[in-house]
Short mmCIF file of C-alpha atoms and ligand atoms in Angstrom, two decimals:
data_model
loop_
_atom_site.label_atom_id
_atom_site.label_comp_id
_atom_site.label_asym_id
_atom_site.label_seq_id
_atom_site.Cartn_x
_atom_site.Cartn_y
_atom_site.Cartn_z
CA MET A 1 0.55 7.98 0.84
CA LEU A 2 -0.28 7.21 4.43
CA ALA A 3 -3.80 8.41 5.03
CA GLU A 4 -4.09 11.60 7.05
CA VAL A 5 -6.23 11.07 10.11
CA PRO A 6 -8.31 14.10 10.98
CA PHE A 7 -8.08 14.87 14.68
CA SER A 8 -11.88 14.89 14.95
CA HIS A 9 -12.03 11.19 14.07
CA TYR A 10 -10.69 10.22 17.47
CA PHE A 11 -13.59 11.91 19.21
CA CYS A 12 -16.37 11.79 16.68
CA ASP A 13 -19.50 10.12 18.21
CA GLU A 14 -20.16 8.20 15.07
CA ILE A 15 -16.84 6.40 15.31
CA LEU A 16 -17.01 5.82 19.04
CA PHE A 17 -20.39 4.27 18.48
CA MET A 18 -18.92 1.68 16.11
CA LYS A 19 -18.56 -1.48 18.16
CA PHE A 20 -17.65 -4.66 16.33
CA THR A 21 -18.24 -8.24 17.36
CA SER A 22 -15.37 -10.68 17.21
CA LEU A 23 -15.55 -13.53 14.66
CA ASP A 24 -15.94 -15.96 17.57
CA ASP A 25 -19.28 -14.36 18.37
CA TRP A 26 -20.67 -14.75 14.86
CA ASN A 27 -23.04 -17.61 14.56
CA ILE A 28 -20.65 -19.75 12.52
CA LYS A 29 -17.71 -21.89 13.48
CA SER A 30 -14.55 -19.84 13.71
CA GLY A 31 -10.91 -20.31 14.57
CA TYR A 32 -7.57 -18.63 14.12
CA PRO A 33 -6.75 -17.98 11.38
CA PHE A 34 -10.29 -17.76 10.03
CA ILE A 35 -10.18 -19.35 6.59
CA ILE A 36 -12.57 -18.58 3.75
CA ALA A 37 -11.93 -20.60 0.60
CA GLY A 38 -13.66 -21.71 -2.55
CA PRO A 39 -13.77 -21.01 -6.24
CA CYS A 40 -13.69 -17.54 -7.74
CA ALA A 41 -17.00 -18.48 -9.37
CA ALA A 42 -19.48 -21.33 -9.20
CA GLU A 43 -19.34 -22.88 -12.67
CA SER A 44 -21.17 -26.19 -12.32
CA GLU A 45 -22.72 -28.28 -9.58
CA GLU A 46 -19.89 -30.83 -9.87
CA GLN A 47 -17.17 -28.19 -9.58
CA VAL A 48 -18.82 -26.60 -6.53
CA MET A 49 -19.45 -29.91 -4.74
CA ALA A 50 -15.99 -31.33 -5.50
CA THR A 51 -14.28 -28.19 -4.17
CA ALA A 52 -16.49 -28.02 -1.09
CA LYS A 53 -15.85 -31.69 -0.29
CA GLU A 54 -12.09 -31.20 -0.25
CA LEU A 55 -12.28 -27.92 1.64
CA SER A 56 -14.65 -29.25 4.29
CA GLN A 57 -11.93 -31.81 5.11
CA ALA A 58 -9.26 -29.10 5.20
CA GLY A 59 -10.69 -27.18 8.14
CA VAL A 60 -12.07 -24.28 6.12
CA HIS A 61 -14.52 -22.15 8.12
CA LEU A 62 -16.51 -20.56 5.33
CA PHE A 63 -17.00 -21.62 1.70
CA ARG A 64 -16.87 -18.80 -0.86
CA SER A 65 -18.17 -18.72 -4.39
CA GLY A 66 -19.08 -15.96 -6.79
CA ILE A 67 -22.53 -16.33 -8.33
CA TRP A 68 -22.65 -12.94 -10.04
CA LYS A 69 -19.20 -11.95 -11.29
CA PRO A 70 -18.16 -8.32 -11.81
CA ARG A 71 -15.98 -8.60 -14.93
CA THR A 72 -13.77 -5.85 -16.26
CA ARG A 73 -14.82 -6.41 -19.87
CA PRO A 74 -18.21 -7.51 -21.24
CA ASN A 75 -18.67 -10.84 -22.99
CA SER A 76 -16.73 -12.73 -20.36
CA PHE A 77 -18.23 -15.25 -17.95
CA GLU A 78 -20.50 -13.28 -15.62
CA GLY A 79 -21.52 -16.05 -13.25
CA VAL A 80 -24.26 -18.67 -13.27
CA GLY A 81 -26.76 -16.61 -11.27
CA GLU A 82 -29.59 -17.99 -9.15
CA LYS A 83 -29.04 -21.67 -9.95
CA GLY A 84 -25.62 -21.46 -8.26
CA LEU A 85 -27.36 -20.56 -5.00
CA LYS A 86 -29.02 -24.00 -5.04
CA TRP A 87 -25.60 -25.65 -5.26
CA LEU A 88 -24.46 -23.60 -2.27
CA GLN A 89 -27.51 -24.74 -0.32
CA GLN A 90 -26.34 -28.26 -1.01
CA VAL A 91 -22.84 -27.44 0.24
CA ARG A 92 -24.33 -26.26 3.54
CA LYS A 93 -26.45 -29.38 3.85
CA GLU A 94 -23.99 -32.01 2.76
CA PHE A 95 -20.82 -30.70 4.39
CA GLN A 96 -22.20 -28.51 7.21
CA LEU A 97 -20.08 -25.77 5.71
CA PRO A 98 -21.39 -22.19 5.92
CA VAL A 99 -21.32 -20.33 2.61
CA THR A 100 -20.72 -16.78 1.41
CA VAL A 101 -21.46 -15.01 -1.89
CA GLU A 102 -20.77 -11.57 -3.30
CA VAL A 103 -23.74 -9.23 -3.53
CA ALA A 104 -23.67 -6.05 -5.58
CA ASN A 105 -27.29 -4.89 -5.52
CA ALA A 106 -30.61 -5.27 -3.70
CA GLN A 107 -31.77 -8.11 -5.93
CA HIS A 108 -28.65 -10.14 -5.14
CA VAL A 109 -29.31 -9.58 -1.44
CA GLU A 110 -32.91 -10.72 -1.77
CA LEU A 111 -31.93 -13.92 -3.60
CA ALA A 112 -29.02 -14.69 -1.25
CA LEU A 113 -31.38 -14.40 1.71
CA LYS A 114 -34.00 -16.54 -0.01
CA TYR A 115 -31.44 -19.35 -0.33
CA ASN A 116 -30.19 -18.99 3.28
CA ILE A 117 -26.69 -17.89 2.43
CA ASP A 118 -24.84 -17.53 5.74
CA VAL A 119 -22.58 -14.54 5.05
CA LEU A 120 -22.59 -11.85 2.34
CA TRP A 121 -19.59 -10.06 0.94
CA ILE A 122 -19.34 -6.73 -0.83
CA GLY A 123 -16.76 -6.71 -3.61
CA ALA A 124 -14.11 -4.08 -4.28
CA ARG A 125 -15.92 -2.75 -7.34
CA THR A 126 -19.04 -2.18 -5.28
CA THR A 127 -17.38 -0.63 -2.22
CA VAL A 128 -16.21 2.26 -4.42
CA ASN A 129 -19.79 3.29 -5.11
CA PRO A 130 -21.73 4.75 -2.15
CA PHE A 131 -25.02 4.48 -4.10
CA SER A 132 -24.58 0.72 -4.54
CA VAL A 133 -23.41 0.23 -0.97
CA GLN A 134 -26.41 2.19 0.29
CA ALA A 135 -28.79 0.13 -1.87
CA ILE A 136 -27.35 -3.04 -0.28
CA ALA A 137 -27.60 -1.47 3.18
CA ASP A 138 -31.25 -0.58 2.55
CA ALA A 139 -32.02 -4.14 1.43
CA LEU A 140 -30.37 -5.43 4.62
CA GLN A 141 -32.18 -3.10 7.02
CA GLY A 142 -33.18 -5.08 10.09
CA ILE A 143 -31.69 -8.37 8.85
CA ASP A 144 -29.20 -10.24 10.98
CA ILE A 145 -26.55 -11.57 8.61
CA PRO A 146 -22.78 -11.09 8.72
CA VAL A 147 -21.28 -8.89 5.99
CA LEU A 148 -17.69 -8.81 4.77
CA VAL A 149 -16.63 -5.52 3.21
CA LYS A 150 -13.75 -5.61 0.76
CA ASN A 151 -11.66 -2.48 0.32
CA PRO A 152 -12.54 -0.21 -2.60
CA VAL A 153 -10.35 -0.66 -5.70
CA ASN A 154 -8.77 2.76 -5.08
CA PRO A 155 -6.56 3.30 -2.01
CA ASP A 156 -9.05 5.34 0.01
CA VAL A 157 -9.48 4.32 3.63
CA GLU A 158 -12.36 6.79 4.10
CA LEU A 159 -14.39 5.13 1.35
CA TRP A 160 -13.77 1.75 2.95
CA ILE A 161 -14.88 3.11 6.32
CA GLY A 162 -17.91 4.72 4.66
CA ALA A 163 -19.12 1.35 3.38
CA ILE A 164 -18.62 -0.19 6.83
CA GLU A 165 -20.58 2.67 8.40
CA ARG A 166 -23.44 2.16 5.94
CA MET A 167 -23.67 -1.49 7.05
CA MET A 168 -23.51 -0.44 10.69
CA ASN A 169 -26.26 2.12 10.17
CA ALA A 170 -28.44 -0.58 8.60
CA GLY A 171 -28.16 -2.51 11.87
CA ILE A 172 -25.69 -5.17 10.71
CA LYS A 173 -23.89 -6.40 13.83
CA ASN A 174 -21.34 -8.78 12.41
CA ILE A 175 -19.00 -6.99 10.04
CA ALA A 176 -15.47 -7.79 8.91
CA ALA A 177 -13.19 -6.03 6.45
CA ILE A 178 -11.26 -7.80 3.69
CA HIS A 179 -8.07 -6.37 2.29
CA ARG A 180 -7.72 -7.34 -1.40
CA GLY A 181 -5.22 -4.72 -2.58
CA PHE A 182 -5.61 -1.61 -4.73
CA SER A 183 -5.40 -1.11 -8.46
CA ALA A 184 -2.39 0.87 -9.56
CA PHE A 185 -1.62 2.63 -12.81
CA GLU A 186 2.02 1.60 -12.79
CA ASN A 187 3.02 -2.03 -13.30
CA THR A 188 3.77 -3.90 -10.11
CA LYS A 189 4.42 -7.55 -9.40
CA TYR A 190 0.94 -7.70 -7.87
CA ARG A 191 -2.41 -7.67 -9.59
CA ASN A 192 -3.55 -5.26 -6.88
CA LYS A 193 -0.93 -3.42 -4.81
CA PRO A 194 -1.16 -4.41 -1.13
CA THR A 195 -0.34 -0.90 0.25
CA TRP A 196 -0.40 -2.44 3.73
CA GLU A 197 -0.51 0.91 5.52
CA ILE A 198 -4.16 1.31 4.50
CA PRO A 199 -5.52 -1.81 6.27
CA ILE A 200 -3.15 -0.97 9.15
CA GLU A 201 -4.74 2.49 9.36
CA LEU A 202 -8.22 0.91 9.29
CA LYS A 203 -7.23 -1.38 12.15
CA ARG A 204 -5.68 1.51 14.06
CA ARG A 205 -8.97 3.36 13.90
CA PHE A 206 -11.13 0.30 14.63
CA PRO A 207 -9.08 -2.17 16.65
CA ASP A 208 -12.08 -4.48 17.19
CA LEU A 209 -13.04 -4.73 13.53
CA PRO A 210 -12.09 -8.23 12.29
CA LEU A 211 -9.68 -7.81 9.39
CA LEU A 212 -9.03 -10.54 6.82
CA CYS A 213 -6.75 -10.65 3.80
CA ASP A 214 -7.50 -11.92 0.29
CA PRO A 215 -4.08 -12.85 -1.12
CA SER A 216 -5.66 -14.25 -4.31
CA HIS A 217 -6.83 -10.88 -5.62
CA ILE A 218 -3.73 -9.08 -4.33
CA CYS A 219 -1.34 -11.45 -6.09
CA GLY A 220 -3.16 -12.42 -9.26
CA LYS A 221 -0.83 -15.40 -9.56
CA ARG A 222 -0.18 -18.46 -7.50
CA ASP A 223 3.53 -18.10 -6.72
CA LEU A 224 3.10 -14.97 -4.60
CA LEU A 225 0.22 -16.26 -2.49
CA GLN A 226 2.18 -17.89 0.32
CA SER A 227 4.30 -14.83 1.12
CA VAL A 228 1.33 -12.46 1.10
CA ALA A 229 -0.73 -14.83 3.28
CA GLN A 230 2.16 -15.13 5.76
CA LYS A 231 2.68 -11.39 5.82
CA ALA A 232 -1.01 -10.82 6.58
CA LEU A 233 -0.81 -13.22 9.54
CA ASP A 234 2.39 -11.55 10.74
CA LEU A 235 0.49 -8.26 10.66
CA ASN A 236 -2.20 -9.76 12.90
CA PHE A 237 -4.91 -10.14 10.28
CA GLU A 238 -7.57 -12.48 11.64
CA GLY A 239 -7.79 -14.69 8.59
CA LEU A 240 -7.55 -15.27 4.87
CA MET A 241 -9.79 -15.60 1.84
CA LEU A 242 -8.30 -17.81 -0.88
CA GLU A 243 -9.61 -18.95 -4.25
CA VAL A 244 -9.58 -22.70 -4.85
CA HIS A 245 -10.65 -24.56 -7.98
CA PRO A 246 -10.39 -28.29 -8.81
CA ASN A 247 -8.80 -27.45 -12.15
CA PRO A 248 -7.57 -23.84 -12.09
CA ASP A 249 -6.24 -23.86 -15.65
CA LYS A 250 -9.75 -24.51 -16.89
CA ALA A 251 -11.41 -21.96 -14.59
CA LEU A 252 -13.79 -19.51 -16.25
CA SER A 253 -12.41 -16.58 -14.23
CA ASP A 254 -9.17 -15.77 -12.39
CA LYS A 255 -7.46 -18.96 -13.52
CA GLU A 256 -3.92 -17.76 -12.76
CA GLN A 257 -4.54 -17.13 -9.09
CA GLN A 258 -6.69 -20.10 -8.09
CA LEU A 259 -5.13 -23.01 -6.22
CA THR A 260 -5.93 -26.67 -6.52
CA PRO A 261 -7.32 -28.10 -3.26
CA SER A 262 -4.04 -29.86 -2.58
CA ALA A 263 -1.93 -26.73 -3.24
CA PHE A 264 -4.33 -24.88 -0.93
CA LYS A 265 -3.78 -27.43 1.85
CA GLU A 266 -0.04 -27.18 1.35
CA LEU A 267 -0.15 -23.39 1.57
CA ILE A 268 -2.23 -23.44 4.75
CA SER A 269 0.02 -25.96 6.44
CA SER A 270 3.12 -23.93 5.51
CA LEU A 271 1.89 -20.86 7.35
CA ILE A 272 3.59 -19.96 10.58
CA ILE A 273 0.81 -19.18 12.98
CA ARG A 274 2.02 -16.93 15.74
CA LYS A 275 -0.35 -17.06 18.65
CA LYS A 276 -2.03 -13.70 18.88
CA ASP A 277 -1.64 -13.42 22.63
CA PHE A 278 2.10 -14.17 22.57
CA ASP A 279 4.18 -11.12 23.48
CA ASP A 280 6.51 -12.20 20.74
CA SER A 281 3.94 -12.00 18.02
CA VAL A 282 2.79 -8.61 19.24
CA THR A 283 6.37 -7.36 19.08
CA GLN A 284 6.83 -8.93 15.67
CA SER A 285 3.73 -7.36 14.19
CA SER A 286 4.38 -3.92 15.70
CA LEU A 287 7.84 -4.05 14.18
CA GLU A 288 6.36 -5.05 10.82
CA GLU A 289 3.92 -2.14 10.97
CA LEU A 290 6.68 0.35 11.78
CA ARG A 291 8.86 -1.01 8.98
CA ILE A 292 6.06 -0.64 6.47
CA ILE A 293 5.70 2.99 7.47
CA ILE A 294 9.49 3.51 7.23
CA ASP A 295 9.55 1.92 3.74
CA ARG A 296 6.74 4.19 2.67
CA LEU A 297 8.56 7.26 4.00
CA ASP A 298 11.74 6.22 2.15
CA GLU A 299 9.69 5.95 -1.00
CA GLN A 300 8.37 9.46 -0.40
CA LEU A 301 11.90 10.78 0.24
CA LEU A 302 13.05 9.35 -3.08
CA GLU A 303 10.00 10.71 -4.87
CA LYS A 304 10.73 14.18 -3.47
CA LEU A 305 14.39 13.92 -4.47
CA ALA A 306 13.39 12.96 -8.01
CA GLU A 307 10.99 15.91 -8.09
CA ARG A 308 13.75 18.23 -6.83
CA MET A 309 16.12 16.99 -9.55
CA SER A 310 13.52 17.64 -12.23
CA TYR A 311 13.38 21.27 -11.05
CA ALA A 312 17.18 21.45 -11.11
CA GLU A 313 16.98 20.51 -14.78
CA LYS A 314 14.42 23.24 -15.42
CA ILE A 315 16.76 25.75 -13.74
CA GLY A 316 19.61 24.43 -15.91
CA LEU A 317 17.55 25.13 -19.01
CA PHE A 318 16.63 28.60 -17.78
CA LYS A 319 20.27 29.44 -17.07
CA LYS A 320 21.29 28.16 -20.48
CA GLU A 321 18.67 30.22 -22.28
CA ASN A 322 19.57 33.35 -20.32
CA GLY A 323 23.34 32.93 -20.35
CA ILE A 324 23.64 32.58 -16.55
CA ALA A 325 26.48 30.59 -14.93
CA ILE A 326 25.51 27.29 -13.31
CA TYR A 327 27.23 27.68 -9.99
CA GLN A 328 26.06 30.67 -7.94
CA PRO A 329 27.93 30.77 -4.59
CA GLU A 330 25.37 33.06 -2.91
CA ARG A 331 22.59 30.60 -3.83
CA TRP A 332 24.49 27.77 -2.12
CA ASN A 333 24.91 30.02 0.94
CA THR A 334 21.16 30.58 1.04
CA ILE A 335 20.56 26.84 0.88
CA VAL A 336 23.07 26.21 3.68
CA ASN A 337 21.39 28.75 5.93
CA HIS A 338 17.95 27.37 5.15
CA VAL A 339 19.07 23.81 5.93
CA LYS A 340 20.68 24.95 9.19
CA PHE A 341 17.48 26.71 10.22
CA LEU A 342 15.27 23.72 9.35
CA SER A 343 17.64 21.24 11.02
CA SER A 344 17.46 23.09 14.30
CA GLU A 345 13.69 23.54 14.01
CA LYS A 346 13.18 19.83 13.38
CA ASN A 347 15.77 18.68 15.85
CA LEU A 348 17.98 17.04 13.23
CA SER A 349 21.78 16.98 13.25
CA GLU A 350 22.93 20.09 11.38
CA ASP A 351 26.19 18.45 10.51
CA LEU A 352 24.53 15.43 8.92
CA MET A 353 21.92 17.48 7.08
CA LEU A 354 24.61 19.74 5.57
CA LYS A 355 26.53 16.68 4.40
CA ILE A 356 23.40 15.23 2.78
CA PHE A 357 22.55 18.56 1.14
CA SER A 358 26.05 19.06 -0.18
CA TYR A 359 25.63 15.78 -2.08
CA ILE A 360 22.21 16.80 -3.29
CA HIS A 361 23.53 20.17 -4.43
CA LYS A 362 26.47 18.53 -6.19
CA GLU A 363 24.10 16.23 -8.06
CA SER A 364 21.90 19.19 -8.94
CA ILE A 365 24.91 20.99 -10.45
CA ARG A 366 25.71 17.82 -12.41
CA LYS A 367 22.15 17.69 -13.77
CA GLN A 368 22.22 21.37 -14.69
CA SER A 369 25.54 20.90 -16.48
CA GLY A 370 23.97 18.04 -18.40
CA VAL A 371 21.25 20.38 -19.62
CA MET A 372 23.64 23.27 -20.31
CA TYR A 373 26.01 21.19 -22.39
CA GLU A 374 23.46 18.95 -23.99
CA LYS A 375 24.78 18.12 -27.45
CA LYS A 376 22.81 19.89 -30.17
CA LYS A 377 22.49 18.00 -33.45
CA GLY A 378 25.62 18.63 -35.47
CA ALA A 379 27.33 20.63 -32.67
CA GLY A 380 30.81 19.76 -31.48
CA LYS A 381 31.75 18.53 -28.01
CA PRO A 382 31.22 21.30 -25.44
CA ALA A 383 34.12 22.68 -23.47
CA GLU A 384 34.18 21.62 -19.80
CA GLY A 385 33.28 24.49 -17.47
C1 PEP B 401 -13.90 -12.09 -5.83
O1 PEP B 401 -13.60 -12.25 -4.63
O2 PEP B 401 -14.17 -13.01 -6.58
C2 PEP B 401 -13.86 -10.73 -6.39
C3 PEP B 401 -14.55 -10.38 -7.46
O3 PEP B 401 -13.03 -9.96 -5.71
P1 PEP B 401 -12.78 -8.38 -5.69
O4 PEP B 401 -14.08 -7.73 -5.37
O5 PEP B 401 -11.77 -8.27 -4.60
O6 PEP B 401 -12.23 -7.98 -7.03
MN1 MN B 402 -11.83 -13.93 -8.34
#
């Protein structure tokens, strides 16, 4: 559901105080779109150096690599740890490519700083936990290093903002948010549902906060990456984070979503980059944002209709058990009057609303009849009524 924005947030001092620096003012080379790429995890010195070599020639701005991996289940590859930081130092030196790693606790922060990592990122499984985020914030107190904050795994914009505020309060000046999708109970075509209205809401509240998208963790598989990356750019995201591995099928984590360096280059060159200051692109992205909201509202309308129908079935059962007729003309009259009243109150066409409700009512009667005449085992066909 689209996050409710409390009125107080527009005027709250805390929020007004939050000023963000643009990526161009960070102390690393930037560009539009800002591209972060690299393997899900550092696995060996050769793998890290081979990937970095290719990516440094592909115009990547920041090299990513997990050193400590948060895995869903134990006994899977959990990262190479401190030795991987040495390989990243080499990437910086050999290819003049700034590097970023995920930190999940104070010890990670300490080690990343010891090895001169340029940018830190907070992963989705850490952002959910205010204790962990605060421990990272405490370890960063007074240190000038950019921090990227991924969204929490659950679709909660407040929790995302909370993590950003904790970084702000620790004195971190350069902060960006990364949208990596949200876990969902139901099966979707994505590994993590994009629920675009949440990053849009974040951007609405903090227009200066640089916002990037991580299509790799949203999609979970290669074939969806291009469309999600393009959509993010069409929605005015400032850049992308993509996972790249020299041999994805042999990767020790996230093998289905990692791209080979050449597939990565192909994806980047296929992207239509609309200049951010073009009126056209502004129009395009505002339209996209409105359509996302409309789609979400349609989904809610259908959910409510399904809920209404389930109550119609309950009423059908009640009528059956109590020997009450399905169609009650005075009930329909009450509904008509209620709809007329609400239509005028909400400035909707009464005529159209009554048409829509007559269909809904008809369908409700059909559902109730289904319940009333449901075939009992061994019973004959019911008479039509
Ligand atoms: C990652 O970027 O490798 C990662 C673990 O991502 P997330 O925190 O989005 O799951
Ligand atoms: Mn990964």
